Tab-separated table of C-alpha atoms (C1' of nucleotides) in Angstrom:
chain	number	residue	atom	x	y	z
A	214	MET	CA	0.000	0.000	0.000
A	215	LYS	CA	1.880	3.024	-1.222
A	216	GLU	CA	0.490	6.536	-0.943
A	217	THR	CA	2.429	8.786	-3.281
A	218	GLY	CA	1.171	12.063	-1.802
A	219	VAL	CA	3.039	14.951	-3.343
A	220	ALA	CA	5.038	15.959	-0.303
A	221	GLU	CA	5.068	12.734	1.666
A	222	VAL	CA	7.509	10.298	0.182
A	223	GLU	CA	8.873	7.414	2.153
A	224	GLN	CA	12.338	8.464	3.147
A	225	SER	CA	15.012	6.025	2.299
A	226	ALA	CA	17.962	6.527	4.581
A	227	LYS	CA	19.925	8.403	1.950
A	228	MET	CA	17.041	10.477	0.678
A	229	ALA	CA	16.756	12.266	3.992
A	230	ALA	CA	20.305	13.509	3.576
A	231	ARG	CA	19.568	14.676	0.037
A	232	ARG	CA	16.522	16.468	1.271
A	233	GLN	CA	18.487	18.219	3.971
A	234	ALA	CA	21.252	19.151	1.547
A	235	MET	CA	18.678	20.659	-0.774
A	236	LEU	CA	17.084	22.641	2.043
A	237	ASP	CA	20.508	23.955	3.040
A	238	ALA	CA	21.374	24.886	-0.517
A	239	ALA	CA	18.005	26.535	-1.000
A	240	ALA	CA	18.508	28.576	2.161
A	241	ALA	CA	21.968	29.655	1.056
A	242	VAL	CA	20.937	30.684	-2.438
A	243	ILE	CA	17.540	32.186	-1.648
A	244	PHE	CA	18.848	34.092	1.374
A	245	GLU	CA	21.584	35.538	-0.769
A	246	VAL	CA	19.698	36.690	-3.837
A	247	GLY	CA	16.018	36.512	-2.882
A	248	TYR	CA	13.258	34.176	-3.923
A	249	GLU	CA	12.670	35.430	-7.440
A	250	ARG	CA	16.306	35.696	-8.386
A	251	ALA	CA	17.183	32.270	-7.027
A	252	SER	CA	17.287	29.626	-9.742
A	253	LEU	CA	16.619	25.976	-9.091
A	254	ALA	CA	19.585	25.093	-11.238
A	255	ALA	CA	21.850	27.064	-8.911
A	256	ILE	CA	20.367	25.331	-5.879
A	257	VAL	CA	20.869	21.883	-7.353
A	258	ARG	CA	24.379	22.750	-8.429
A	259	ARG	CA	25.112	23.558	-4.808
A	260	SER	CA	23.289	20.681	-3.149
A	261	GLY	CA	24.294	17.860	-5.423
A	262	GLY	CA	21.605	15.482	-6.549
A	263	SER	CA	19.411	16.395	-9.442
A	264	LEU	CA	16.598	18.626	-10.493
A	265	SER	CA	14.412	15.551	-10.835
A	266	THR	CA	14.750	14.595	-7.177
A	267	LEU	CA	14.139	18.178	-6.164
A	268	TYR	CA	10.801	18.070	-7.943
A	269	GLN	CA	10.035	14.681	-6.500
A	270	LEU	CA	10.733	15.889	-2.972
A	271	PHE	CA	9.194	19.349	-3.060
A	272	GLY	CA	6.876	19.444	-6.043
A	273	SER	CA	7.703	22.982	-7.116
A	274	LYS	CA	9.827	26.010	-6.381
A	275	GLU	CA	7.211	27.314	-3.968
A	276	GLY	CA	7.102	23.962	-2.199
A	277	LEU	CA	10.851	24.000	-1.699
A	278	PHE	CA	10.680	27.578	-0.454
A	279	GLU	CA	8.039	26.883	2.154
A	280	ALA	CA	9.749	23.752	3.359
A	281	MET	CA	13.002	25.640	3.658
A	282	ILE	CA	11.422	28.471	5.635
A	283	VAL	CA	9.670	26.137	8.045
A	284	GLU	CA	12.893	24.293	8.744
A	285	ARG	CA	14.951	27.470	9.032
A	286	CYS	CA	12.540	29.321	11.305
A	287	ALA	CA	12.632	26.608	13.899
A	288	TYR	CA	16.395	26.347	13.705
A	289	ILE	CA	17.233	30.039	13.774
A	290	MET	CA	14.775	30.992	16.495
A	291	GLU	CA	15.519	28.080	18.766
A	292	GLU	CA	17.794	30.044	21.042
A	293	LEU	CA	15.146	32.703	21.536
A	294	SER	CA	12.483	30.434	22.932
A	295	SER	CA	14.327	29.617	26.149
A	296	PRO	CA	15.962	32.803	27.441
A	297	ASP	CA	18.586	32.560	30.104
A	298	LEU	CA	17.130	33.720	33.437
A	299	SER	CA	19.990	32.578	35.584
A	300	ALA	CA	21.746	35.897	36.132
A	301	ARG	CA	21.741	37.611	39.509
A	302	GLY	CA	19.347	40.524	39.691
A	303	ALA	CA	16.567	41.586	37.373
A	304	ARG	CA	18.608	44.106	35.443
A	305	ALA	CA	21.317	41.541	34.785
A	306	VAL	CA	18.711	39.062	33.573
A	307	LEU	CA	17.262	41.629	31.200
A	308	LEU	CA	20.737	42.465	29.937
A	309	ALA	CA	21.458	38.818	29.279
A	310	ILE	CA	18.192	38.421	27.405
A	311	GLY	CA	18.929	41.538	25.390
A	312	HIS	CA	22.351	40.281	24.410
A	313	ALA	CA	21.073	36.843	23.410
A	314	PHE	CA	18.273	38.462	21.453
A	315	MET	CA	20.605	40.676	19.479
A	316	ARG	CA	23.144	37.924	18.963
A	317	VAL	CA	20.491	35.882	17.190
A	318	LEU	CA	18.952	38.781	15.291
A	319	LEU	CA	22.260	39.964	13.900
A	320	THR	CA	23.113	36.550	12.495
A	321	PRO	CA	23.250	36.678	8.680
A	322	ASP	CA	20.606	33.965	8.510
A	323	ALA	CA	18.234	35.762	10.839
A	324	GLN	CA	18.639	38.977	8.876
A	325	ALA	CA	17.906	37.170	5.639
A	326	LEU	CA	14.897	35.486	7.212
A	327	TRP	CA	13.603	38.853	8.364
A	328	ARG	CA	13.960	40.238	4.854
A	329	MET	CA	12.142	37.223	3.418
A	330	VAL	CA	9.275	37.558	5.864
A	331	MET	CA	8.902	41.271	5.176
A	332	ALA	CA	9.249	40.921	1.429
A	333	GLU	CA	7.324	37.766	0.639
A	334	GLY	CA	4.829	37.729	3.497
A	335	ILE	CA	2.104	39.105	1.294
A	336	LYS	CA	2.581	36.462	-1.387
A	337	PHE	CA	3.180	33.560	1.011
A	338	PRO	CA	0.922	34.078	4.024
A	339	ARG	CA	2.142	30.922	5.743
A	340	LEU	CA	5.572	32.468	5.999
A	341	PRO	CA	4.921	35.238	8.536
A	342	GLN	CA	2.581	32.930	10.441
A	343	ILE	CA	5.368	30.433	10.932
A	344	PHE	CA	7.909	33.137	11.648
A	345	PHE	CA	5.906	34.854	14.351
A	346	SER	CA	4.807	31.681	16.064
A	347	CYS	CA	8.331	30.235	16.109
A	348	GLY	CA	10.108	33.431	17.050
A	349	PRO	CA	8.511	36.542	18.539
A	350	ASP	CA	5.428	34.850	20.008
A	351	ARG	CA	7.430	32.380	22.021
A	352	LEU	CA	9.944	34.922	23.245
A	353	HIS	CA	7.215	37.390	24.185
A	354	ALA	CA	5.383	34.740	26.170
A	355	LYS	CA	8.480	33.716	28.135
A	356	LEU	CA	9.443	37.288	28.786
A	357	ALA	CA	5.941	38.269	29.845
A	358	GLU	CA	5.953	35.445	32.323
A	359	TYR	CA	9.188	36.689	33.828
A	360	LEU	CA	7.907	40.254	34.007
A	361	ARG	CA	4.707	39.106	35.708
A	362	GLY	CA	6.921	37.504	38.312
A	363	LEU	CA	8.713	40.787	38.927
A	364	ASP	CA	5.379	42.536	39.259
A	365	GLN	CA	4.030	40.020	41.736
A	366	ALA	CA	7.212	40.196	43.765
A	367	GLY	CA	6.640	43.933	43.956
A	368	SER	CA	9.985	44.842	42.459
A	369	ALA	CA	8.542	46.356	39.278
A	370	ARG	CA	5.254	47.676	37.945
A	371	VAL	CA	4.065	45.643	34.954
A	372	PRO	CA	0.308	45.997	34.512
A	373	ASP	CA	0.314	44.488	30.992
A	374	PRO	CA	3.122	41.936	30.826
A	375	LEU	CA	2.672	40.919	27.193
A	376	PHE	CA	2.647	44.459	25.889
A	377	THR	CA	5.624	45.262	28.063
A	378	ALA	CA	7.503	42.220	26.759
A	379	LYS	CA	6.908	43.375	23.189
A	380	SER	CA	8.081	46.839	24.111
A	381	PHE	CA	11.248	45.351	25.537
A	382	CYS	CA	12.077	43.739	22.234
A	383	MET	CA	11.322	46.920	20.332
A	384	LEU	CA	13.590	48.994	22.557
A	385	VAL	CA	16.426	46.498	22.381
A	386	HIS	CA	16.633	45.972	18.645
A	387	GLY	CA	15.573	49.519	18.002
A	388	ASP	CA	16.272	51.538	14.941
A	389	LEU	CA	19.732	49.964	14.815
A	390	TYR	CA	18.372	46.688	13.537
A	391	TYR	CA	16.551	48.250	10.598
A	392	ARG	CA	19.704	49.937	9.452
A	393	VAL	CA	21.837	46.856	9.699
A	394	VAL	CA	19.289	44.647	8.005
A	395	THR	CA	18.861	47.026	5.101
A	396	GLY	CA	22.603	47.385	4.757
A	397	VAL	CA	22.538	51.137	5.271
A	398	ARG	CA	25.047	50.785	8.067
A	399	PRO	CA	27.561	48.079	8.934
A	400	GLN	CA	27.207	45.500	11.651
A	401	PRO	CA	27.987	47.196	15.012
A	402	GLU	CA	31.221	46.494	16.806
A	403	PRO	CA	30.754	44.548	20.066
A	404	ALA	CA	31.422	47.657	22.140
A	405	GLU	CA	28.873	49.748	20.283
A	406	LEU	CA	26.358	46.952	20.455
A	407	ALA	CA	26.853	46.561	24.185
A	408	ALA	CA	26.416	50.299	24.724
A	409	HIS	CA	23.240	50.274	22.653
A	410	ILE	CA	21.754	47.391	24.597
A	411	GLU	CA	22.636	48.961	27.913
A	412	ARG	CA	20.970	52.242	27.042
A	413	ALA	CA	17.885	50.352	25.941
A	414	ILE	CA	17.795	48.345	29.162
A	415	ASP	CA	18.240	51.493	31.222
A	416	MET	CA	15.208	52.992	29.539
A	417	PHE	CA	13.254	49.814	29.977
A	418	CYS	CA	14.035	49.703	33.683
A	419	LEU	CA	12.674	53.218	34.053
A	420	MET	CA	9.601	52.116	32.181
A	421	ILE	CA	8.797	49.256	34.506
A	422	GLN	CA	9.962	51.268	37.500
A	423	LEU	CA	12.310	48.527	38.529
A	424	ALA	CA	13.238	48.924	42.173
A	425	PRO	CA	16.998	49.510	42.569
A	426	LEU	CA	16.845	46.837	45.248
A	427	ALA	CA	15.896	44.227	42.679
A	428	ASP	CA	19.239	44.893	41.101
A	429	LYS	CA	20.938	42.891	43.833
A	430	GLY	CA	18.991	39.717	43.280
A	431	ALA	CA	15.812	40.245	45.258
A	432	GLY	CA	13.216	40.225	42.501
A	433	ASP	CA	13.751	36.824	40.937
A	434	ARG	CA	11.339	33.941	41.191
B	23	MET	CA	24.257	71.966	-28.180
B	24	LYS	CA	22.303	68.981	-26.985
B	25	GLU	CA	23.650	66.689	-24.274
B	26	THR	CA	21.740	63.435	-24.428
B	27	GLY	CA	22.731	62.192	-20.966
B	28	VAL	CA	20.798	59.069	-20.162
B	29	ALA	CA	18.565	60.444	-17.464
B	30	GLU	CA	18.571	64.161	-18.244
B	31	VAL	CA	16.310	64.945	-21.146
B	32	GLU	CA	14.955	68.390	-21.753
B	33	GLN	CA	11.401	68.214	-20.573
B	34	SER	CA	8.834	69.387	-23.035
B	35	ALA	CA	5.721	70.523	-21.251
B	36	LYS	CA	3.868	67.329	-22.021
B	37	MET	CA	6.742	64.993	-21.301
B	38	ALA	CA	6.723	65.962	-17.639
B	39	ALA	CA	3.178	64.675	-17.341
B	40	ARG	CA	4.108	61.429	-19.055
B	41	ARG	CA	7.010	61.042	-16.718
B	42	GLN	CA	4.805	61.537	-13.691
B	43	ALA	CA	2.191	59.121	-15.014
B	44	MET	CA	4.884	56.523	-15.499
B	45	LEU	CA	6.214	57.031	-11.986
B	46	ASP	CA	2.703	56.649	-10.609
B	47	ALA	CA	2.051	53.514	-12.628
B	48	ALA	CA	5.405	52.077	-11.616
B	49	ALA	CA	4.618	52.708	-7.967
B	50	ALA	CA	1.216	51.075	-8.281
B	51	VAL	CA	2.467	47.966	-10.056
B	52	ILE	CA	5.761	47.497	-8.203
B	53	PHE	CA	4.173	48.133	-4.813
B	54	GLU	CA	1.564	45.518	-5.583
B	55	VAL	CA	3.633	42.644	-6.887
B	56	GLY	CA	7.246	43.526	-6.048
B	57	TYR	CA	10.143	44.613	-8.209
B	58	GLU	CA	10.964	41.303	-9.865
B	59	ARG	CA	7.405	40.352	-10.645
B	60	ALA	CA	6.509	43.766	-12.045
B	61	SER	CA	6.646	43.865	-15.827
B	62	LEU	CA	7.397	47.012	-17.775
B	63	ALA	CA	4.597	46.113	-20.162
B	64	ALA	CA	2.111	46.199	-17.286
B	65	ILE	CA	3.448	49.566	-16.146
B	66	VAL	CA	3.146	51.075	-19.612
B	67	ARG	CA	-0.335	49.610	-20.048
B	68	ARG	CA	-1.325	51.455	-16.898
B	69	SER	CA	0.447	54.746	-17.529
B	70	GLY	CA	-0.349	55.242	-21.171
B	71	GLY	CA	2.505	56.271	-23.395
B	72	SER	CA	4.872	53.695	-24.749
B	73	LEU	CA	7.702	51.428	-23.809
B	74	SER	CA	9.964	53.537	-26.017
B	75	THR	CA	9.398	56.686	-24.011
B	76	LEU	CA	9.843	54.777	-20.789
B	77	TYR	CA	13.300	53.744	-21.936
B	78	GLN	CA	14.015	57.227	-23.147
B	79	LEU	CA	13.081	58.748	-19.794
B	80	PHE	CA	14.545	56.207	-17.398
B	81	GLY	CA	17.049	54.145	-19.337
B	82	SER	CA	16.223	50.809	-17.741
B	83	LYS	CA	13.966	49.027	-15.299
B	84	GLU	CA	16.357	49.799	-12.471
B	85	GLY	CA	16.432	53.447	-13.448
B	86	LEU	CA	12.671	53.662	-13.337
B	87	PHE	CA	12.635	51.894	-9.983
B	88	GLU	CA	15.099	54.261	-8.368
B	89	ALA	CA	13.392	57.333	-9.749
B	90	MET	CA	10.075	56.053	-8.476
B	91	ILE	CA	11.421	55.360	-5.008
B	92	VAL	CA	13.052	58.780	-4.714
B	93	GLU	CA	9.840	60.507	-5.679
B	94	ARG	CA	7.661	58.315	-3.477
B	95	CYS	CA	9.858	58.595	-0.393
B	96	ALA	CA	9.637	62.333	-0.372
B	97	TYR	CA	5.904	62.291	-0.967
B	98	ILE	CA	4.948	59.612	1.542
B	99	MET	CA	7.172	60.874	4.344
B	100	GLU	CA	6.356	64.524	3.943
B	101	GLU	CA	3.854	64.576	6.763
B	102	LEU	CA	6.373	63.031	9.129
B	103	SER	CA	8.991	65.724	8.768
B	104	SER	CA	6.938	68.453	10.424
B	105	PRO	CA	5.136	66.977	13.411
B	106	ASP	CA	2.310	68.906	14.979
B	107	LEU	CA	3.520	70.398	18.270
B	108	SER	CA	0.545	72.629	18.866
B	109	ALA	CA	-1.369	70.531	21.393
B	110	ARG	CA	-1.617	71.615	25.028
B	111	GLY	CA	0.623	69.648	27.314
B	112	ALA	CA	3.550	67.393	26.566
B	113	ARG	CA	1.591	64.179	26.750
B	114	ALA	CA	-0.999	65.500	24.314
B	115	VAL	CA	1.756	66.565	21.929
B	116	LEU	CA	3.306	63.109	22.069
B	117	LEU	CA	-0.078	61.522	21.491
B	118	ALA	CA	-0.662	63.714	18.459
B	119	ILE	CA	2.735	62.813	17.051
B	120	GLY	CA	2.065	59.149	17.681
B	121	HIS	CA	-1.240	59.272	15.862
B	122	ALA	CA	0.185	61.136	12.879
B	123	PHE	CA	3.093	58.702	12.769
B	124	MET	CA	0.850	55.659	12.698
B	125	ARG	CA	-1.565	57.227	10.232
B	126	VAL	CA	1.263	57.599	7.752
B	127	LEU	CA	2.868	54.222	8.477
B	128	LEU	CA	-0.370	52.309	8.042
B	129	THR	CA	-1.014	53.803	4.611
B	130	PRO	CA	-0.878	51.091	1.937
B	131	ASP	CA	1.845	53.041	0.136
B	132	ALA	CA	3.983	53.405	3.237
B	133	GLN	CA	3.643	49.708	3.985
B	134	ALA	CA	4.652	48.830	0.463
B	135	LEU	CA	7.596	51.213	0.662
B	136	TRP	CA	8.702	49.581	3.904
B	137	ARG	CA	8.546	46.167	2.268
B	138	MET	CA	10.563	47.430	-0.687
B	139	VAL	CA	13.238	48.937	1.527
B	140	MET	CA	13.560	45.774	3.579
B	141	ALA	CA	13.463	43.443	0.598
B	142	GLU	CA	15.558	45.264	-1.983
B	143	GLY	CA	17.815	47.305	0.265
B	144	ILE	CA	20.665	44.873	-0.193
B	145	LYS	CA	20.476	44.941	-3.976
B	146	PHE	CA	19.786	48.698	-4.279
B	147	PRO	CA	21.812	50.438	-1.561
B	148	ARG	CA	20.567	53.883	-2.566
B	149	LEU	CA	17.075	52.849	-1.578
B	150	PRO	CA	17.458	52.572	2.193
B	151	GLN	CA	19.721	55.626	2.175
B	152	ILE	CA	16.979	57.706	0.613
B	153	PHE	CA	14.313	56.154	2.793
B	154	PHE	CA	16.069	56.814	6.062
B	155	SER	CA	17.127	60.329	5.236
B	156	CYS	CA	13.664	61.325	4.022
B	157	GLY	CA	11.717	59.585	6.748
B	158	PRO	CA	13.090	58.377	10.062
B	159	ASP	CA	16.112	60.699	10.200
B	160	ARG	CA	14.047	63.826	9.835
B	161	LEU	CA	11.365	62.743	12.275
B	162	HIS	CA	13.956	61.664	14.833
B	163	ALA	CA	15.707	65.010	14.601
B	164	LYS	CA	12.531	67.024	15.087
B	165	LEU	CA	11.412	64.833	17.921
B	166	ALA	CA	14.791	64.959	19.615
B	167	GLU	CA	14.703	68.724	19.482
B	168	TYR	CA	11.314	68.746	21.190
B	169	LEU	CA	12.469	66.301	23.847
B	170	ARG	CA	15.559	68.390	24.533
B	171	GLY	CA	13.199	71.309	25.157
B	172	LEU	CA	11.288	69.262	27.718
B	173	ASP	CA	14.536	68.330	29.406
B	174	GLN	CA	15.796	71.881	29.572
B	175	ALA	CA	12.449	73.057	30.927
B	176	GLY	CA	12.897	70.483	33.664
B	177	SER	CA	9.637	68.709	32.945
B	178	ALA	CA	11.276	65.497	31.819
B	179	ARG	CA	14.607	63.695	31.990
B	180	VAL	CA	16.076	63.157	28.531
B	181	PRO	CA	19.841	62.694	28.706
B	182	ASP	CA	20.135	61.376	25.130
B	183	PRO	CA	17.413	63.041	23.053
B	184	LEU	CA	18.170	61.305	19.765
B	185	PHE	CA	18.188	57.831	21.234
B	186	THR	CA	15.022	58.663	23.145
B	187	ALA	CA	13.336	59.916	19.987
B	188	LYS	CA	14.164	56.665	18.234
B	189	SER	CA	12.823	54.730	21.186
B	190	PHE	CA	9.616	56.707	20.959
B	191	CYS	CA	9.067	55.581	17.406
B	192	MET	CA	9.865	51.988	18.251
B	193	LEU	CA	7.379	51.925	21.119
B	194	VAL	CA	4.638	53.538	19.079
B	195	HIS	CA	4.714	51.356	16.003
B	196	GLY	CA	5.725	48.366	18.041
B	197	ASP	CA	5.208	44.773	17.149
B	198	LEU	CA	1.807	45.723	15.724
B	199	TYR	CA	3.345	47.269	12.656
B	200	TYR	CA	5.334	44.186	11.733
B	201	ARG	CA	2.248	42.061	11.823
B	202	VAL	CA	0.173	44.409	9.741
B	203	VAL	CA	2.896	44.947	7.180
B	204	THR	CA	3.474	41.220	6.732
B	205	GLY	CA	-0.246	40.613	6.458
B	206	VAL	CA	-0.312	38.238	9.391
B	207	ARG	CA	-3.007	40.314	11.010
B	208	PRO	CA	-5.516	42.813	9.617
B	209	GLN	CA	-5.283	46.569	9.845
B	210	PRO	CA	-6.358	47.622	13.374
B	211	GLU	CA	-9.703	49.259	13.965
B	212	PRO	CA	-9.427	52.920	15.017
B	213	ALA	CA	-10.334	52.075	18.604
B	214	GLU	CA	-7.723	49.357	18.883
B	215	LEU	CA	-5.129	51.586	17.263
B	216	ALA	CA	-5.887	54.416	19.670
B	217	ALA	CA	-5.608	52.072	22.644
B	218	HIS	CA	-2.291	50.774	21.359
B	219	ILE	CA	-0.861	54.239	20.906
B	220	GLU	CA	-2.014	55.362	24.316
B	221	ARG	CA	-0.394	52.431	26.052
B	222	ALA	CA	2.817	53.142	24.194
B	223	ILE	CA	2.744	56.808	25.150
B	224	ASP	CA	2.044	55.916	28.768
B	225	MET	CA	5.144	53.776	28.798
B	226	PHE	CA	7.160	56.435	27.071
B	227	CYS	CA	6.115	59.036	29.634
B	228	LEU	CA	7.334	56.784	32.408
B	229	MET	CA	10.567	56.368	30.517
B	230	ILE	CA	11.294	60.081	30.309
B	231	GLN	CA	9.877	60.630	33.781
B	232	LEU	CA	7.520	63.262	32.483
B	233	ALA	CA	6.309	65.448	35.326
B	234	PRO	CA	2.521	65.173	35.700
B	235	LEU	CA	2.531	68.985	35.804
B	236	ALA	CA	3.721	69.100	32.210
B	237	ASP	CA	0.490	67.454	31.283
B	238	LYS	CA	-1.309	70.754	31.764
B	239	GLY	CA	0.743	72.753	29.345
B	240	ALA	CA	3.747	73.783	31.365
B	241	GLY	CA	6.531	72.010	29.536
B	242	ASP	CA	6.194	73.447	26.039
B	243	ARG	CA	8.646	75.760	24.437
C	99	DA	C1'	22.787	-12.432	-8.988
C	100	DA	C1'	18.436	-11.141	-11.784
C	101	DG	C1'	14.718	-8.398	-11.914
C	102	DA	C1'	12.060	-4.510	-9.949
C	103	DT	C1'	12.259	0.020	-8.218
C	104	DA	C1'	14.158	4.364	-7.331
C	105	DA	C1'	17.435	8.161	-8.326
C	106	DT	C1'	20.182	10.834	-11.590
C	107	DG	C1'	21.738	13.681	-15.652
C	108	DT	C1'	20.565	15.814	-19.716
C	109	DA	C1'	17.958	17.803	-22.892
C	110	DA	C1'	13.765	19.699	-24.608
C	111	DC	C1'	9.563	22.759	-24.089
C	112	DG	C1'	7.136	26.731	-23.271
C	113	DT	C1'	6.771	31.074	-21.351
C	114	DA	C1'	7.764	35.553	-19.598
C	115	DC	C1'	10.086	39.489	-20.082
C	116	DA	C1'	13.908	43.194	-20.569
C	117	DT	C1'	15.696	45.445	-24.274
C	118	DT	C1'	16.212	47.028	-29.134
C	119	DA	C1'	14.787	48.157	-33.930
C	120	DC	C1'	11.808	50.196	-36.879
C	121	DA	C1'	7.897	52.038	-39.112
C	122	DG	C1'	4.049	55.178	-38.394
C	123	DT	C1'	2.106	59.445	-36.228
C	124	DT	C1'	1.918	63.826	-34.100
C	125	DC	C1'	3.981	68.164	-33.126
C	126	DT	C1'	7.157	72.152	-34.013
C	127	DT	C1'	9.255	75.615	-36.881
C	128	DC	C1'	10.315	78.371	-40.707
D	78	DG	C1'	1.910	74.135	-45.277
D	79	DA	C1'	6.101	71.290	-45.857
D	80	DA	C1'	10.477	69.547	-43.687
D	81	DG	C1'	12.329	67.851	-39.672
D	82	DA	C1'	12.166	66.495	-34.935
D	83	DA	C1'	9.966	64.245	-31.181
D	84	DC	C1'	6.833	60.802	-29.670
D	85	DT	C1'	4.251	56.322	-30.084
D	86	DG	C1'	2.970	51.380	-31.205
D	87	DT	C1'	4.309	47.016	-32.487
D	88	DA	C1'	7.110	43.550	-33.569
D	89	DA	C1'	11.547	41.095	-33.070
D	90	DT	C1'	15.571	39.394	-30.367
D	91	DG	C1'	17.814	37.135	-26.903
D	92	DT	C1'	17.918	35.157	-22.555
D	93	DA	C1'	16.720	33.086	-18.274
D	94	DC	C1'	14.247	29.822	-16.048
D	95	DG	C1'	10.362	26.653	-14.259
D	96	DT	C1'	8.783	22.430	-15.524
D	97	DT	C1'	8.528	17.936	-17.878
D	98	DA	C1'	10.196	13.779	-20.461
D	99	DC	C1'	13.301	10.218	-21.064
D	100	DA	C1'	17.168	7.375	-21.214
D	101	DT	C1'	20.853	5.727	-17.953
D	102	DT	C1'	22.696	4.291	-13.700
D	103	DA	C1'	22.481	2.859	-8.921
D	104	DT	C1'	19.939	0.434	-5.038
D	105	DC	C1'	17.188	-2.932	-2.973
D	106	DT	C1'	14.590	-7.400	-2.657
D	107	DT	C1'	14.386	-12.340	-2.702
DNA sequence: AAGATAATGTAACGTACATTACAGTTCTTC
DNA sequence: GAAGAACTGTAATGTACGTTACATTATCTT
C-alpha cells in the first residue's frame, strides 16, 4: 500500500540527507539573492543530486521555499524560545536576554529570514505565520511570564506583561536593527552593540519602575 | 548643443506629465507585486505612453525603480517631517505625534515602501539611504529637538534626546506594525489603534519621567 | 545475482520578459 | 503648409528559467 502524496515520500535513509542538503542549498541561495532571483539550477548545483529529485521531494519552487522556511525558522529561532534567566538581579537578567536576542537577530541567517518575511509575506501568508509563532510569540510569552513575576514580587510595575515584553524587544533591537538589516550601516562592533543594549535596558528599567533593590537579586522567582 | 545624458532629457511641457504618469504607474504595479514580478509592459499599459518613451526617460527598469522610489519617499514621508507640536501639554503633543506617525505608516503606500526597503535594500543600496534620510532621520531630529526642550524646561529627563526619539518611534509602532505589514493580522480598527498608541505613550512618559505637571501645558517651548 | 524500483543527468519545451529596432504618427518651426 | 524632430505602437531578439520527459545508472529485494 503506497500513498504517493506529493510531499510525503517514504524516506530512504539516503534520501533524507539529500533532502536536507537541498534545504541547506536553497537557504543559502535564496537568502543571498532573494526568492525570485534564485534559480533551481543554482540550488541543485550547490546541493548535489538532481533537479528531478528536487521536484520529486518538493513538487515545485514554492514547495521548496516553504519547506526551507519552516525548517529554518525553527532552527534560527531556537535560542530565543528559552531565554537565560539565571543571572543575579533583574537588570542583569534583562541584559542577558537583550544580548542573546541581538546575537540571534544579527546573524546573517536571521537577517535574511527577516527580509524574506517582510518581502514575501504578502505572497506567502504561511511564511509570517510560521515566523511569528516560532520566534517573537514564544519569546514574548516567556518574557511576559518573567515580568509578571517581577510585578508580583513587587519589584517592578508591569500591569500588561505581554505588551511590556513586546516593548522590551522593540527597545532592544531599536532603529539599529533596521539599518543593519537594510545594509545602510555596517554590523555594530561589540562595544557599540553593548552600549546600545545597555541604554535600551536602562530605559526599559525606568519604564517598569524597577526597584533599585531588585538589582541585587531580590526580585527573581 | 544637446547633451543626451541618459537620465537628463529636456522636458517638453507634455513629457513631464508622461514622466509623472509613469512614476505613478510604476509605484502602483511594483508596490503591488514587487520589483521582480513587475513587468514594464504592465506599467506602460497602466500609464499610457509607450515602452519607447519609458526607456528614453529612465534608461532601464532599475532606473525607473530608483526614480520612483526617490519621488515616493519624499511624498509619503512629507507629513512626518513636520510633526504637529501645537497641542496643550507634553503628553498630548506626544499623542498627536504618535497618531500622525501611525496614520502615515499604516497607509498602503507606506507599507509597500517599507517592504521594498527591507526586501531590496541589499540589492539597491541607494534605496534605504533615501528612505532613512527622508523619513526616520528627519522625524527623529525634530522629535529629539522637542524632547531636549522638555529636558531643559525640567519637565522630563532626557539625557540622550536622539536615542530617546528613536525609542519613541519603536514603542509607538511596536510589534503591531510588523504584523500588519506582513499581512499576518488585519489593519487595526481605530479604537484598537488608539488604545495601542495610548499604552505606548504611557510607557514612554514613564521612561522620560515626564512630570505630571507638564500634562497641563507647562513644559512646552 | 536477476529483476524490480528508485534516483540521476541531460535535454527539450514553453513562457515571460527586458531590451532594441523600426515604421508610423503627431507636433514644431520656418 | 512642408520639412524635420519628437513621440508612439508594435514587432523582433535574446535570454533566463520553471517544468517535464526520457534514457541511464544505482539500489534494494528475494
